[in-house]
CSV table of C-alpha atoms and ligand atoms in Angstrom, one decimal:
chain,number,residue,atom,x,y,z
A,122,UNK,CA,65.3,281.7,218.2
A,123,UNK,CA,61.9,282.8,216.5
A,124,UNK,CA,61.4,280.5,213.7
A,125,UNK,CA,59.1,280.7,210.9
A,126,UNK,CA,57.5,277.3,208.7
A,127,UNK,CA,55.9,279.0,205.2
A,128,UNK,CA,53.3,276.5,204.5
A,129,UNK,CA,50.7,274.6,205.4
A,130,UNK,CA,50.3,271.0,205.1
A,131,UNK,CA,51.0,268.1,206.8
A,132,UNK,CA,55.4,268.3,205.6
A,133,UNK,CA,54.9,272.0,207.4
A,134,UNK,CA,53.5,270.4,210.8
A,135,UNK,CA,56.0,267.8,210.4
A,136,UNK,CA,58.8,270.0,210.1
A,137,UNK,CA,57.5,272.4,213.0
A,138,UNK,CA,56.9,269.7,215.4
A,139,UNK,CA,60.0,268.5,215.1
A,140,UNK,CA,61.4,271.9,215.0
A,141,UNK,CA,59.6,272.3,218.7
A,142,UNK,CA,61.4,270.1,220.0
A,143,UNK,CA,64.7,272.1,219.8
A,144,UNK,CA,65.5,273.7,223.3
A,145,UNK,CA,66.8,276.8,221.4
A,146,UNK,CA,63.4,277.8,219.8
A,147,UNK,CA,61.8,279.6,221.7
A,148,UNK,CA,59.0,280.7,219.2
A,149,UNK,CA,57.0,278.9,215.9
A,150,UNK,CA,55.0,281.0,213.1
A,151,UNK,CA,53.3,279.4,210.4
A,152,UNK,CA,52.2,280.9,207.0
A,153,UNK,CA,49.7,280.1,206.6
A,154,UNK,CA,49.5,277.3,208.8
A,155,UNK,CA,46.4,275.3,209.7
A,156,UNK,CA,44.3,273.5,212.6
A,157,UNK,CA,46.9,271.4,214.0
A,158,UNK,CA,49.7,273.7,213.7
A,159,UNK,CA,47.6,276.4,215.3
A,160,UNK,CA,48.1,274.2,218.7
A,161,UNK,CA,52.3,274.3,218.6
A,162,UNK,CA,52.3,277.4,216.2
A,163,UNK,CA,51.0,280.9,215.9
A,164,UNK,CA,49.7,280.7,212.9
A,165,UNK,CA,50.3,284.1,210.2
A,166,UNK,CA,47.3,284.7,208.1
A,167,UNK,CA,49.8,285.2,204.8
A,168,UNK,CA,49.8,282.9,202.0
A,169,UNK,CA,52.9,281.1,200.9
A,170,UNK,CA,52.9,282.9,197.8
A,171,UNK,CA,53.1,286.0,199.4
A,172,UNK,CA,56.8,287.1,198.7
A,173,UNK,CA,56.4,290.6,199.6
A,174,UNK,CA,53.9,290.1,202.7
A,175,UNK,CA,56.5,287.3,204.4
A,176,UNK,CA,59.6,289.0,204.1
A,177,UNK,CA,57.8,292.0,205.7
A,178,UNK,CA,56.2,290.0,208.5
A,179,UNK,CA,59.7,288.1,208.9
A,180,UNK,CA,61.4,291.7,209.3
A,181,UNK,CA,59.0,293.2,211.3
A,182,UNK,CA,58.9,290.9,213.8
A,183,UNK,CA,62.4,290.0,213.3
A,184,UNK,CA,62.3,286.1,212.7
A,185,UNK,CA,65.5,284.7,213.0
A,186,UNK,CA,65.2,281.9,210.2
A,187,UNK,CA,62.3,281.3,207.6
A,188,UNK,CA,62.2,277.9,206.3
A,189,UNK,CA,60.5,277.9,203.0
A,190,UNK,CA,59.2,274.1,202.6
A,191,UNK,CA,56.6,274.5,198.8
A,192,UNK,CA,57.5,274.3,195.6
A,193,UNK,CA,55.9,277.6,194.4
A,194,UNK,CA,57.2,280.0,197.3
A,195,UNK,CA,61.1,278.3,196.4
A,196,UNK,CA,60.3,278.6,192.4
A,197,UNK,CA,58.9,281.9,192.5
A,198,UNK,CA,62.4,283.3,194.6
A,199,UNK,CA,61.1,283.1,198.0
A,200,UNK,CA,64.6,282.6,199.7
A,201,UNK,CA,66.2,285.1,197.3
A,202,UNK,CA,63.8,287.9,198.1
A,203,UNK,CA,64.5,287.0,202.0
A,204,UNK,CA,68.6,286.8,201.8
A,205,UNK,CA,68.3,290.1,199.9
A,206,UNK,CA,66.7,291.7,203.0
A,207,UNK,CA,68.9,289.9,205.5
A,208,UNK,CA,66.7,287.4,206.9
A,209,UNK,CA,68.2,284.0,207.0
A,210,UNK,CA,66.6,281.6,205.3
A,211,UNK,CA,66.7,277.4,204.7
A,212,UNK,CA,65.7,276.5,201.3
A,213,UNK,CA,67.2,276.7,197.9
A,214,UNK,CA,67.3,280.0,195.7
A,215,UNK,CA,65.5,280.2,192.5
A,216,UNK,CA,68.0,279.1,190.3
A,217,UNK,CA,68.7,276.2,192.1
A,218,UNK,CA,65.4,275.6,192.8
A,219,UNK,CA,64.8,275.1,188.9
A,220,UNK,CA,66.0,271.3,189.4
A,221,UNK,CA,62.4,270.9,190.3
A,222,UNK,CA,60.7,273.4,188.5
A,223,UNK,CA,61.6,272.4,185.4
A,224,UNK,CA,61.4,269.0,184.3
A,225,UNK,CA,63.4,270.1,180.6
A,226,UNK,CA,66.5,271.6,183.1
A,227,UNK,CA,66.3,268.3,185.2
A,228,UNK,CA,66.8,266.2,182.2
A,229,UNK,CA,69.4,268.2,180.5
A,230,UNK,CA,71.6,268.8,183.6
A,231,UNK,CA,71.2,264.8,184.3
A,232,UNK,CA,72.7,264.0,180.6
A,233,UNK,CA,75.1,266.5,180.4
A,234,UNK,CA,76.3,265.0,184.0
A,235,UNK,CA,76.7,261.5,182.9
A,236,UNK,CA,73.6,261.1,185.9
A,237,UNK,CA,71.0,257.9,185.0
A,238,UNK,CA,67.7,258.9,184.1
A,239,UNK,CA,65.7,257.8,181.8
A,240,UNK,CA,66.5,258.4,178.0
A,241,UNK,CA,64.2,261.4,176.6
A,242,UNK,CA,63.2,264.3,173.8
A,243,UNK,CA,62.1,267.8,174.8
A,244,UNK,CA,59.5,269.2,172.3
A,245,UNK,CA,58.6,273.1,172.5
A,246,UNK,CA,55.6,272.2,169.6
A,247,UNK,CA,52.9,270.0,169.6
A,248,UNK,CA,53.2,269.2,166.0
A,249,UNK,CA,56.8,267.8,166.4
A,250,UNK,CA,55.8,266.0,169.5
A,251,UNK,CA,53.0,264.3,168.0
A,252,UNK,CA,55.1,263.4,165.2
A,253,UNK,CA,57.9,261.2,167.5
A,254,UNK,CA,55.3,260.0,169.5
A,255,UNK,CA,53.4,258.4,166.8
A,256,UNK,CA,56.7,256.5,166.1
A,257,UNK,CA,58.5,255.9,169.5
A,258,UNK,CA,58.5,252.5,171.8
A,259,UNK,CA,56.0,252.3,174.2
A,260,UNK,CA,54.9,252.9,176.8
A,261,UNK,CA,56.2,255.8,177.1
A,262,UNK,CA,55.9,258.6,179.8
A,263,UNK,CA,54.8,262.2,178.8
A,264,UNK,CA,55.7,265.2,181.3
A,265,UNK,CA,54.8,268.6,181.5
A,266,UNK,CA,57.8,270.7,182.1
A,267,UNK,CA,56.7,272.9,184.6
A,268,UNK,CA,55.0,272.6,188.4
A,269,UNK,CA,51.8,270.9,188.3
A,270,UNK,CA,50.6,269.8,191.7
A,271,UNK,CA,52.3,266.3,191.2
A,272,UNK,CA,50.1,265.8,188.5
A,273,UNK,CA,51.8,266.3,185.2
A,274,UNK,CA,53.4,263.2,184.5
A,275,UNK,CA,51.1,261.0,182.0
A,276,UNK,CA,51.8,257.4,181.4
A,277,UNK,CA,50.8,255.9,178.1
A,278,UNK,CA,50.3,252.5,177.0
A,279,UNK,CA,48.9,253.2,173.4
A,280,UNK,CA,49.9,255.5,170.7
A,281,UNK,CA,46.4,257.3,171.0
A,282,UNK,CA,47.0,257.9,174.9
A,283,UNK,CA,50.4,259.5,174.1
A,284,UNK,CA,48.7,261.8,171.1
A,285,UNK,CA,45.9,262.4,173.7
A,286,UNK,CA,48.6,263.2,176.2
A,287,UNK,CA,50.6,265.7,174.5
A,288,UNK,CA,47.0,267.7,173.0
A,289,UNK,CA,46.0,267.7,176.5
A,290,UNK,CA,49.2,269.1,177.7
A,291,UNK,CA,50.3,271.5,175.4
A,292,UNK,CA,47.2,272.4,173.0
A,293,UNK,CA,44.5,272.5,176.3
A,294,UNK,CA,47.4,273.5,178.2
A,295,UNK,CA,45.3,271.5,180.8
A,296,UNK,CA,48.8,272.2,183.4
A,297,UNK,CA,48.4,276.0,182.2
A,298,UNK,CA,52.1,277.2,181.2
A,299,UNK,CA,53.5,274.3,182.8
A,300,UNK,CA,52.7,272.6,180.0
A,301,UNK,CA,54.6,275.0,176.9
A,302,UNK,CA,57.1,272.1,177.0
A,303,UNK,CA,57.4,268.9,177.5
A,304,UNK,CA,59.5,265.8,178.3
A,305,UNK,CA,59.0,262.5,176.7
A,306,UNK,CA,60.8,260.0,178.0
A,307,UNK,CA,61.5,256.1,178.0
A,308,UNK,CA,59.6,254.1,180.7
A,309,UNK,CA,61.3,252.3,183.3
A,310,UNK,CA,60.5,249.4,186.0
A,311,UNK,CA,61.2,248.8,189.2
A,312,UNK,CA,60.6,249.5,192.6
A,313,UNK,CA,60.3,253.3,193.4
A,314,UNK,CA,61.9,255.1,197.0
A,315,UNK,CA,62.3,258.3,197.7
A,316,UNK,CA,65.3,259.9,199.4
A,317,UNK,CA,65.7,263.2,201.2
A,318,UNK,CA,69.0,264.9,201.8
A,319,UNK,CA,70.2,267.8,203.6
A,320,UNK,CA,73.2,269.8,201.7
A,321,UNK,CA,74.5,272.7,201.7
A,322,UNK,CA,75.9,272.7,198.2
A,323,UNK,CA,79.4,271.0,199.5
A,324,UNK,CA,78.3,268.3,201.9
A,325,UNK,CA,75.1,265.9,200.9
A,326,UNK,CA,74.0,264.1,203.6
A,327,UNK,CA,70.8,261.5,202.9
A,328,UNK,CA,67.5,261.1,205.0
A,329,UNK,CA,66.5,257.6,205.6
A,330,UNK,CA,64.9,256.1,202.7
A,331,UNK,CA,61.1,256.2,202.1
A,332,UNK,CA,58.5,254.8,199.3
A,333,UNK,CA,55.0,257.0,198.8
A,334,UNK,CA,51.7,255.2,197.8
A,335,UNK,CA,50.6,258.1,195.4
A,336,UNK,CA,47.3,256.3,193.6
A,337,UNK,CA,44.3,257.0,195.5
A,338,UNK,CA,43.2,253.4,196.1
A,339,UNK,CA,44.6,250.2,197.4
A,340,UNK,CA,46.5,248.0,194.9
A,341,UNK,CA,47.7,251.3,193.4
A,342,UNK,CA,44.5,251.8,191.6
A,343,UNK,CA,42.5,254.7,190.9
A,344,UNK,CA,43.8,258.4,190.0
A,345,UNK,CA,47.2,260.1,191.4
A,346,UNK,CA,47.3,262.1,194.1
A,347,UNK,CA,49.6,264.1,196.4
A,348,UNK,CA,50.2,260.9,198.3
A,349,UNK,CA,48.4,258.7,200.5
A,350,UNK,CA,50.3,257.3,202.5
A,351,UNK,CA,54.4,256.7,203.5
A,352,UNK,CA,57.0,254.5,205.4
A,353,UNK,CA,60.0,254.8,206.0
A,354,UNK,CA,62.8,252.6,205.6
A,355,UNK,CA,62.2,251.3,201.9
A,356,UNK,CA,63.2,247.4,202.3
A,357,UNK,CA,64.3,247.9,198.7
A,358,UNK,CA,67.0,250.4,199.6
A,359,UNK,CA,70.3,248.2,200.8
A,360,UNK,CA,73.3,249.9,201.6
A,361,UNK,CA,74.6,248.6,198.2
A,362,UNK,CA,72.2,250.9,196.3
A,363,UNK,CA,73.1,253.4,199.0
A,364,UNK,CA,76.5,253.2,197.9
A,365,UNK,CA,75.9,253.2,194.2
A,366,UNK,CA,73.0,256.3,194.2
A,367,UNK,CA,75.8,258.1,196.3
A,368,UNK,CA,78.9,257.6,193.9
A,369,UNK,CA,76.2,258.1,190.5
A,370,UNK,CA,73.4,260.3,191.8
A,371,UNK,CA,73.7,262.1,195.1
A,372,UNK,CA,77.4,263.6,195.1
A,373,UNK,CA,77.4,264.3,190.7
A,374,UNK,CA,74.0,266.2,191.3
A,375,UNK,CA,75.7,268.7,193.7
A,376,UNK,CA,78.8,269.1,191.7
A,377,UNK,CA,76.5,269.7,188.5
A,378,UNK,CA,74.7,272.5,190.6
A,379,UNK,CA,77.9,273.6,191.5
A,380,UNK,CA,79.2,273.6,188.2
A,381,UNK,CA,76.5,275.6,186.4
A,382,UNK,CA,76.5,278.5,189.0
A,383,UNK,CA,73.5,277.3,190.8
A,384,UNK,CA,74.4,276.1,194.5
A,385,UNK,CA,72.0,274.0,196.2
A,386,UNK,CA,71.2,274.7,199.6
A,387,UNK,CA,68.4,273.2,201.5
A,388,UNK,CA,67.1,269.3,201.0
A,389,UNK,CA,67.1,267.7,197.9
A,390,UNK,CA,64.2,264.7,197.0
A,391,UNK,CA,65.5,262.1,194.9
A,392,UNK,CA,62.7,260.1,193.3
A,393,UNK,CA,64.5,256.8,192.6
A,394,UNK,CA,63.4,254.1,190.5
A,395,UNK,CA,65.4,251.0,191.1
A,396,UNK,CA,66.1,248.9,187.8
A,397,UNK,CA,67.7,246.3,186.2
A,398,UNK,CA,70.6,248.4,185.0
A,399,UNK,CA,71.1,250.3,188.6
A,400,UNK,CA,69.2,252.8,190.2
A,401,UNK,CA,68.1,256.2,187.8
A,402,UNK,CA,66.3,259.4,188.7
A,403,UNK,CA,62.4,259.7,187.9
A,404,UNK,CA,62.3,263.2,189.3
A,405,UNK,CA,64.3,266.1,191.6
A,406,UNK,CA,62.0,267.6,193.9
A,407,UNK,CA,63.9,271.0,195.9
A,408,UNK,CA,62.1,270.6,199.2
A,409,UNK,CA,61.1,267.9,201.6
A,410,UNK,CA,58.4,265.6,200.4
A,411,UNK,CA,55.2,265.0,201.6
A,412,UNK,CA,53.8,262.7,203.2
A,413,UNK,CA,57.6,261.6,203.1
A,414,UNK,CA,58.6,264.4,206.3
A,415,UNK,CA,55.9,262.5,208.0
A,416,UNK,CA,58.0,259.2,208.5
A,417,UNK,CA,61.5,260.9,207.9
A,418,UNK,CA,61.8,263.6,210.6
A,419,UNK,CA,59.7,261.4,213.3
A,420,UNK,CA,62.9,258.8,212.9
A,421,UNK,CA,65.5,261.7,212.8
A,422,UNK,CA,67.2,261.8,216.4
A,423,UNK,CA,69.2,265.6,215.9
A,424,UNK,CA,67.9,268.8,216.5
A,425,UNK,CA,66.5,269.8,213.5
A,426,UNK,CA,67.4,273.5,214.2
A,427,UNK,CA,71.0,272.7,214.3
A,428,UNK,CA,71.1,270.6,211.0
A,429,UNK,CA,68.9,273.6,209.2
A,430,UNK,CA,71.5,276.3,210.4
A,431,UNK,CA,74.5,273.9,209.1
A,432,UNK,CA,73.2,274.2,206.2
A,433,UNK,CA,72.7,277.6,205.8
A,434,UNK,CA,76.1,278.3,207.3
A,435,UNK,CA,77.4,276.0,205.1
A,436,UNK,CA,79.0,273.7,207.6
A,437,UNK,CA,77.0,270.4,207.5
A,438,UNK,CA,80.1,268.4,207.3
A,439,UNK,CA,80.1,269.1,211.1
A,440,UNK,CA,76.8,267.5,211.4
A,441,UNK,CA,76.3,263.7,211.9
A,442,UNK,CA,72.5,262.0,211.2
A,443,UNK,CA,71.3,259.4,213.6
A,444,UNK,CA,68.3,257.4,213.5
A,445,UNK,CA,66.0,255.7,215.4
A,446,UNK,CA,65.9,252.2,214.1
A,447,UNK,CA,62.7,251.9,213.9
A,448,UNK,CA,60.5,251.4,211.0
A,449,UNK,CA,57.6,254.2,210.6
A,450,UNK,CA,54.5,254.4,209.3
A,451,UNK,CA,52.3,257.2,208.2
A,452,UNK,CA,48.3,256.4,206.7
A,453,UNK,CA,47.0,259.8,204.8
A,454,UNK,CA,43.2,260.2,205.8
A,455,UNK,CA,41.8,262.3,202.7
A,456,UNK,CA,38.1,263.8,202.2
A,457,UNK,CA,36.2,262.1,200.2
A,458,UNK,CA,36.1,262.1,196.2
A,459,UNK,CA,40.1,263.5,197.0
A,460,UNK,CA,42.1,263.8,194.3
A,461,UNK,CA,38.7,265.2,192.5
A,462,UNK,CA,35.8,267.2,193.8
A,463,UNK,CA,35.0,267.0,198.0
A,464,UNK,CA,33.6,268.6,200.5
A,465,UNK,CA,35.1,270.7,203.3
A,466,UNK,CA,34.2,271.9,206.8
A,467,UNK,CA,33.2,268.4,208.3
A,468,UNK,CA,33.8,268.0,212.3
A,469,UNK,CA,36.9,265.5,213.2
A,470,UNK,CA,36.1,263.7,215.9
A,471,UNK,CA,38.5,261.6,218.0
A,472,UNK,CA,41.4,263.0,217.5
A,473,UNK,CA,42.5,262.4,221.3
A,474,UNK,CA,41.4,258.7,221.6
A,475,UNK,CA,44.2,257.5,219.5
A,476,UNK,CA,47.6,256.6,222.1
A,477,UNK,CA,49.9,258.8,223.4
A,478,UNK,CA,53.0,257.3,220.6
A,479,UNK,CA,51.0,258.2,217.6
A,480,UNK,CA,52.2,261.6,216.0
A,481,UNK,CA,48.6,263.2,214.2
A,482,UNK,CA,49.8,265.7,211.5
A,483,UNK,CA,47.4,267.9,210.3
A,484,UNK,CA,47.2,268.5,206.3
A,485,UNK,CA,43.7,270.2,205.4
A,486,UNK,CA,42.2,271.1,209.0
A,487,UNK,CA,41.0,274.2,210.6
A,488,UNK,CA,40.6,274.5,214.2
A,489,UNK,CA,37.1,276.9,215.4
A,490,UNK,CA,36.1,277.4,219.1
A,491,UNK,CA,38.7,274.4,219.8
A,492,UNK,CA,37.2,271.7,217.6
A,493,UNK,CA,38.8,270.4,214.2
A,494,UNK,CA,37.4,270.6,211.0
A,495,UNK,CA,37.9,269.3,207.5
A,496,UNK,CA,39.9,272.1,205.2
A,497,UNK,CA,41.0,270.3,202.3
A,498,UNK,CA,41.9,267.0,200.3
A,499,UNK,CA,44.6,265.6,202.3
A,500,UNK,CA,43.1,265.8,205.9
A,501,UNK,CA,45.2,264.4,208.6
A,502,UNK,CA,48.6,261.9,207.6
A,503,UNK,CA,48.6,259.0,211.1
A,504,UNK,CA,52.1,258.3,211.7
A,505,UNK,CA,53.1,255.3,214.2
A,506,UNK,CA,56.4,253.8,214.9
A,507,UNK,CA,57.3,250.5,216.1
A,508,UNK,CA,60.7,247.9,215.8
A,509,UNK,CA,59.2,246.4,212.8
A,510,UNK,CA,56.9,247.1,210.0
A,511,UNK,CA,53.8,244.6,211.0
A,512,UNK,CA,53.8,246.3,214.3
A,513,UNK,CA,53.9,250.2,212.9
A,514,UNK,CA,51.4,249.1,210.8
A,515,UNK,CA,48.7,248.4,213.4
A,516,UNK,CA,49.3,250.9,215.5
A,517,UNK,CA,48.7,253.3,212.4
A,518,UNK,CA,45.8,251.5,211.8
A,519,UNK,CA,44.2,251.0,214.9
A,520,UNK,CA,44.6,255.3,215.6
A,521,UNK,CA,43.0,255.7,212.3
A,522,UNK,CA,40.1,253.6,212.9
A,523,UNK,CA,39.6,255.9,216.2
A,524,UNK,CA,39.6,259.0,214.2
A,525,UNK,CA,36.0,259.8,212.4
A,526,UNK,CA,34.8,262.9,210.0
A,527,UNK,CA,32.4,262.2,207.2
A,528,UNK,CA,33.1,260.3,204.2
A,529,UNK,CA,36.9,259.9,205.2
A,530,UNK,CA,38.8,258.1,202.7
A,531,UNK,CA,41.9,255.8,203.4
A,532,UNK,CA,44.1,253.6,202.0
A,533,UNK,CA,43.8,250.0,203.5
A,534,UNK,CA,47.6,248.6,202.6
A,535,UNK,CA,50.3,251.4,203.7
A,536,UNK,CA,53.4,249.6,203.7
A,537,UNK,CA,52.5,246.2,202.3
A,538,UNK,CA,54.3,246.7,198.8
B,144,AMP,P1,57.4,262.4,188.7
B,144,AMP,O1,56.5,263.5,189.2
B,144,AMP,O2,58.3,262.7,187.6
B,144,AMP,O3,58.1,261.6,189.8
B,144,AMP,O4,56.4,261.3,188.2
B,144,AMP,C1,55.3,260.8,189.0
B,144,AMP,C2,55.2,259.3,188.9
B,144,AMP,O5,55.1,258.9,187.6
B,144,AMP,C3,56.5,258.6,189.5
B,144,AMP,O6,56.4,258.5,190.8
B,144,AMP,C4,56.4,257.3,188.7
B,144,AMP,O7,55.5,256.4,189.3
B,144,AMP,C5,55.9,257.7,187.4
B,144,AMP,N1,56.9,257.9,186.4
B,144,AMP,C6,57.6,259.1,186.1
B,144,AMP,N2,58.5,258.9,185.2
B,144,AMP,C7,58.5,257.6,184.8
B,144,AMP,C8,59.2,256.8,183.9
B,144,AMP,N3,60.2,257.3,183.1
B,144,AMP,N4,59.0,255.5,183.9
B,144,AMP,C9,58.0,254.9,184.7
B,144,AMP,N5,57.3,255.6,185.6
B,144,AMP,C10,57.5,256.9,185.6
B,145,LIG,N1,55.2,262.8,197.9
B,145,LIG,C1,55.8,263.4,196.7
B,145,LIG,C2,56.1,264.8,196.8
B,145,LIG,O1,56.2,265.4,197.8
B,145,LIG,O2,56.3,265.4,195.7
């Protein structure tokens, strides 16, 4: 089967080198792919965006399955535009895709479906917004409704920082139209994990657990960013809260899909904050996270093909997961000055000093006459696995320290938390 990855991170190499190991591919495109991919890829010079551009390319040279893995490509209608000219595709459609496009659908979906979240207000004006926030506990958390690179969620301690938050949001409209509406909504504490999960809108069927480090800096200081680093299992995730996030969360968010016309197909993210009351949802993402893919599918023991095409066929209650019970461990190596202003087109060197075990997935690189260079914020994301934590933990370590480009930045303390 000819196979086709529309992105071009390090989820997108995750997903295709995983995807390579399947003995029925027998070809891998990437849109638009980047250094690292190019080597297990061939690499399409579209963009993900490019609706019109990839279900030509996907017709003409007759791809047997896209998998769209962004947000924006699945928002926008991606898979839509490809099931209306018969290419099969692995991803949600637009309307089910909404669950992560818009934070005000999320929210009202989740309370009309009994689901825990936190308690919230949607404001469509800033003057009513400021108005409640000036009055309301805190903190409190302000969101932007629409996409916003990760970025739109704005905790605030003080009733000037919330003000601040909502002029910013919707008067700047520093998240552009994002930002027409907003959520604000109570905050909660506890420890946050992330879990993936293939369904194909009858049959859910969870990843592994995994927890993101998404400040910039060790102790979870500095700005937020895209993520800087994963493992995977969360030691916060029992099979008790399993149990529970099943019976409250997983199962009465497909039904509620189901229910308002909007079948989800492909893999839902469930960002989970575990508190005192039970586990609630901070966010739906419609996609596989990342740098989560980059301790999840390493783990994963099935042919991915197989599970993607249950899904589309809508027969994953044939499939079984099983995992490798081991504990995995992926360090993000960023440019510096990442998540603000940084340079690009530095030389990475050492690349193939670092052991044979360690999986090197390629984020922001570019490969010219057969060296790699820097391409972006996120540069490289240095998974290891090993039977316990400690143990996954230097061996990420150690391969990073091996791996050089100028003014690399990296978190020191993946996986301690
Ligand atoms: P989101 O994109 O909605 O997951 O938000 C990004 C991050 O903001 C989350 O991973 C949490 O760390 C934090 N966050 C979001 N909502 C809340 C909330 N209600 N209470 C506390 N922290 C939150
Ligand atoms: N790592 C968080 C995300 O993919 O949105």
């Amino acid at each position: 089967m000819k196979v086709l990855v529309v992105g071009g991170g390090g989820r997108e190499h995750a997903i295709l080198w995983k995807l390579k190991q399947s003995p029925r591919v027998s070809k891998l495109y990437c849109a638009p792919g980047n250094g690292g991919i190019s080597d297990i890829a061939e690499c399409v010079s579209l963009s993900a965006l490019d609706i019109e551009g990839i279900v030509g390319f996907s017709l003409k040279e007759k791809i047997d399955m896209v998998v769209v893995a962004p947000d924006d490509p699945l928002a926008a209608g991606m898979v839509d535009a490809l099931e209306e000219a018969g290419v099969r595709a692995f991803g949600p459609r637009k309307n089910a895709a909404e669950l992560e496009s818009s934070k005000v659908f999320a929210k009202k979906l989740m309370k009309k479906y009994n689901i825990p979240t936190a308690s919230y207000e949607v404001f469509e004006d800033s003057g009513t917004a400021l108005d409640y926030v000036r009055t309301a506990k805190l903190p409190l958390v302000v969101k932007a409704d629409g996409l916003a690179l990760g970025k739109g969620v704005l905790i605030c301690n003080t009733e000037n920082e919330a003000a601040d938050a909502v002029i910013s949001i919707m008067e700047d409209r520093r998240f552009g139209d994002a930002g027409k509406r907003i959520v604000v909504e109570e905050f909660l504490e506890g420890p946050e994990v992330s879990v993936l999960a293939f369904t194909d809108g009858k049959t859910i069927i969870p990843m592994e657990s995994s927890q993101d480090h998404k400040r910039a800096c060790d102790n979870d200081e500095g700005p937020n960013t895209g993520g800087m680093g994963t493992f995977s299992p969360s030691r916060h995730y029992t099979g008790e809260i399993h149990d529970i996030c099943m019976e409250k969360i997983f199962v009465p968010t497909i039904n509620a899909m189901n229910n308002e016309g909007r079948p989800f197909k492909g893999v839902i993210f469930f960002g989970l904050i575990l508190t005192e009351d039970g586990p609630k949802v901070l966010e739906y993402n419609a996609r596989f996270g990342d740098p989560e893919t980059q301790v999840v599918l390493p783990r994963l023991e099935n042919d991915l093909l197989e599970v993607f095409e249950a899904v589309i066929d809508e027969k994953l209650d044939t499939i079984k997961l099983s995992w490798k019970n081991e504990t995995a461990v992926c360090v993000v190596m960023a440019s510096g000055g990442y998540p603000g202003n940084y340079e690009k087109g530095y030389e990475i060197s050492g690349l193939d000093s670092v052991d044979e075990d360690i999986i090197v997935f390629h984020a922001g690189t570019k490969k010219e006459n057969n060296k790699y260079f820097t391409n972006g914020g996120r540069v490289l994301g240095v998974t290891a696995l090993a039977g316990n934590m400690e143990k996954a933990r230097e061996k990420a370590y150690r391969a990073v320290s091996r791996i050089c480009f100028r003014d690399a930045h990296y978190r020191k303390d993946i996986g301690i938390k």
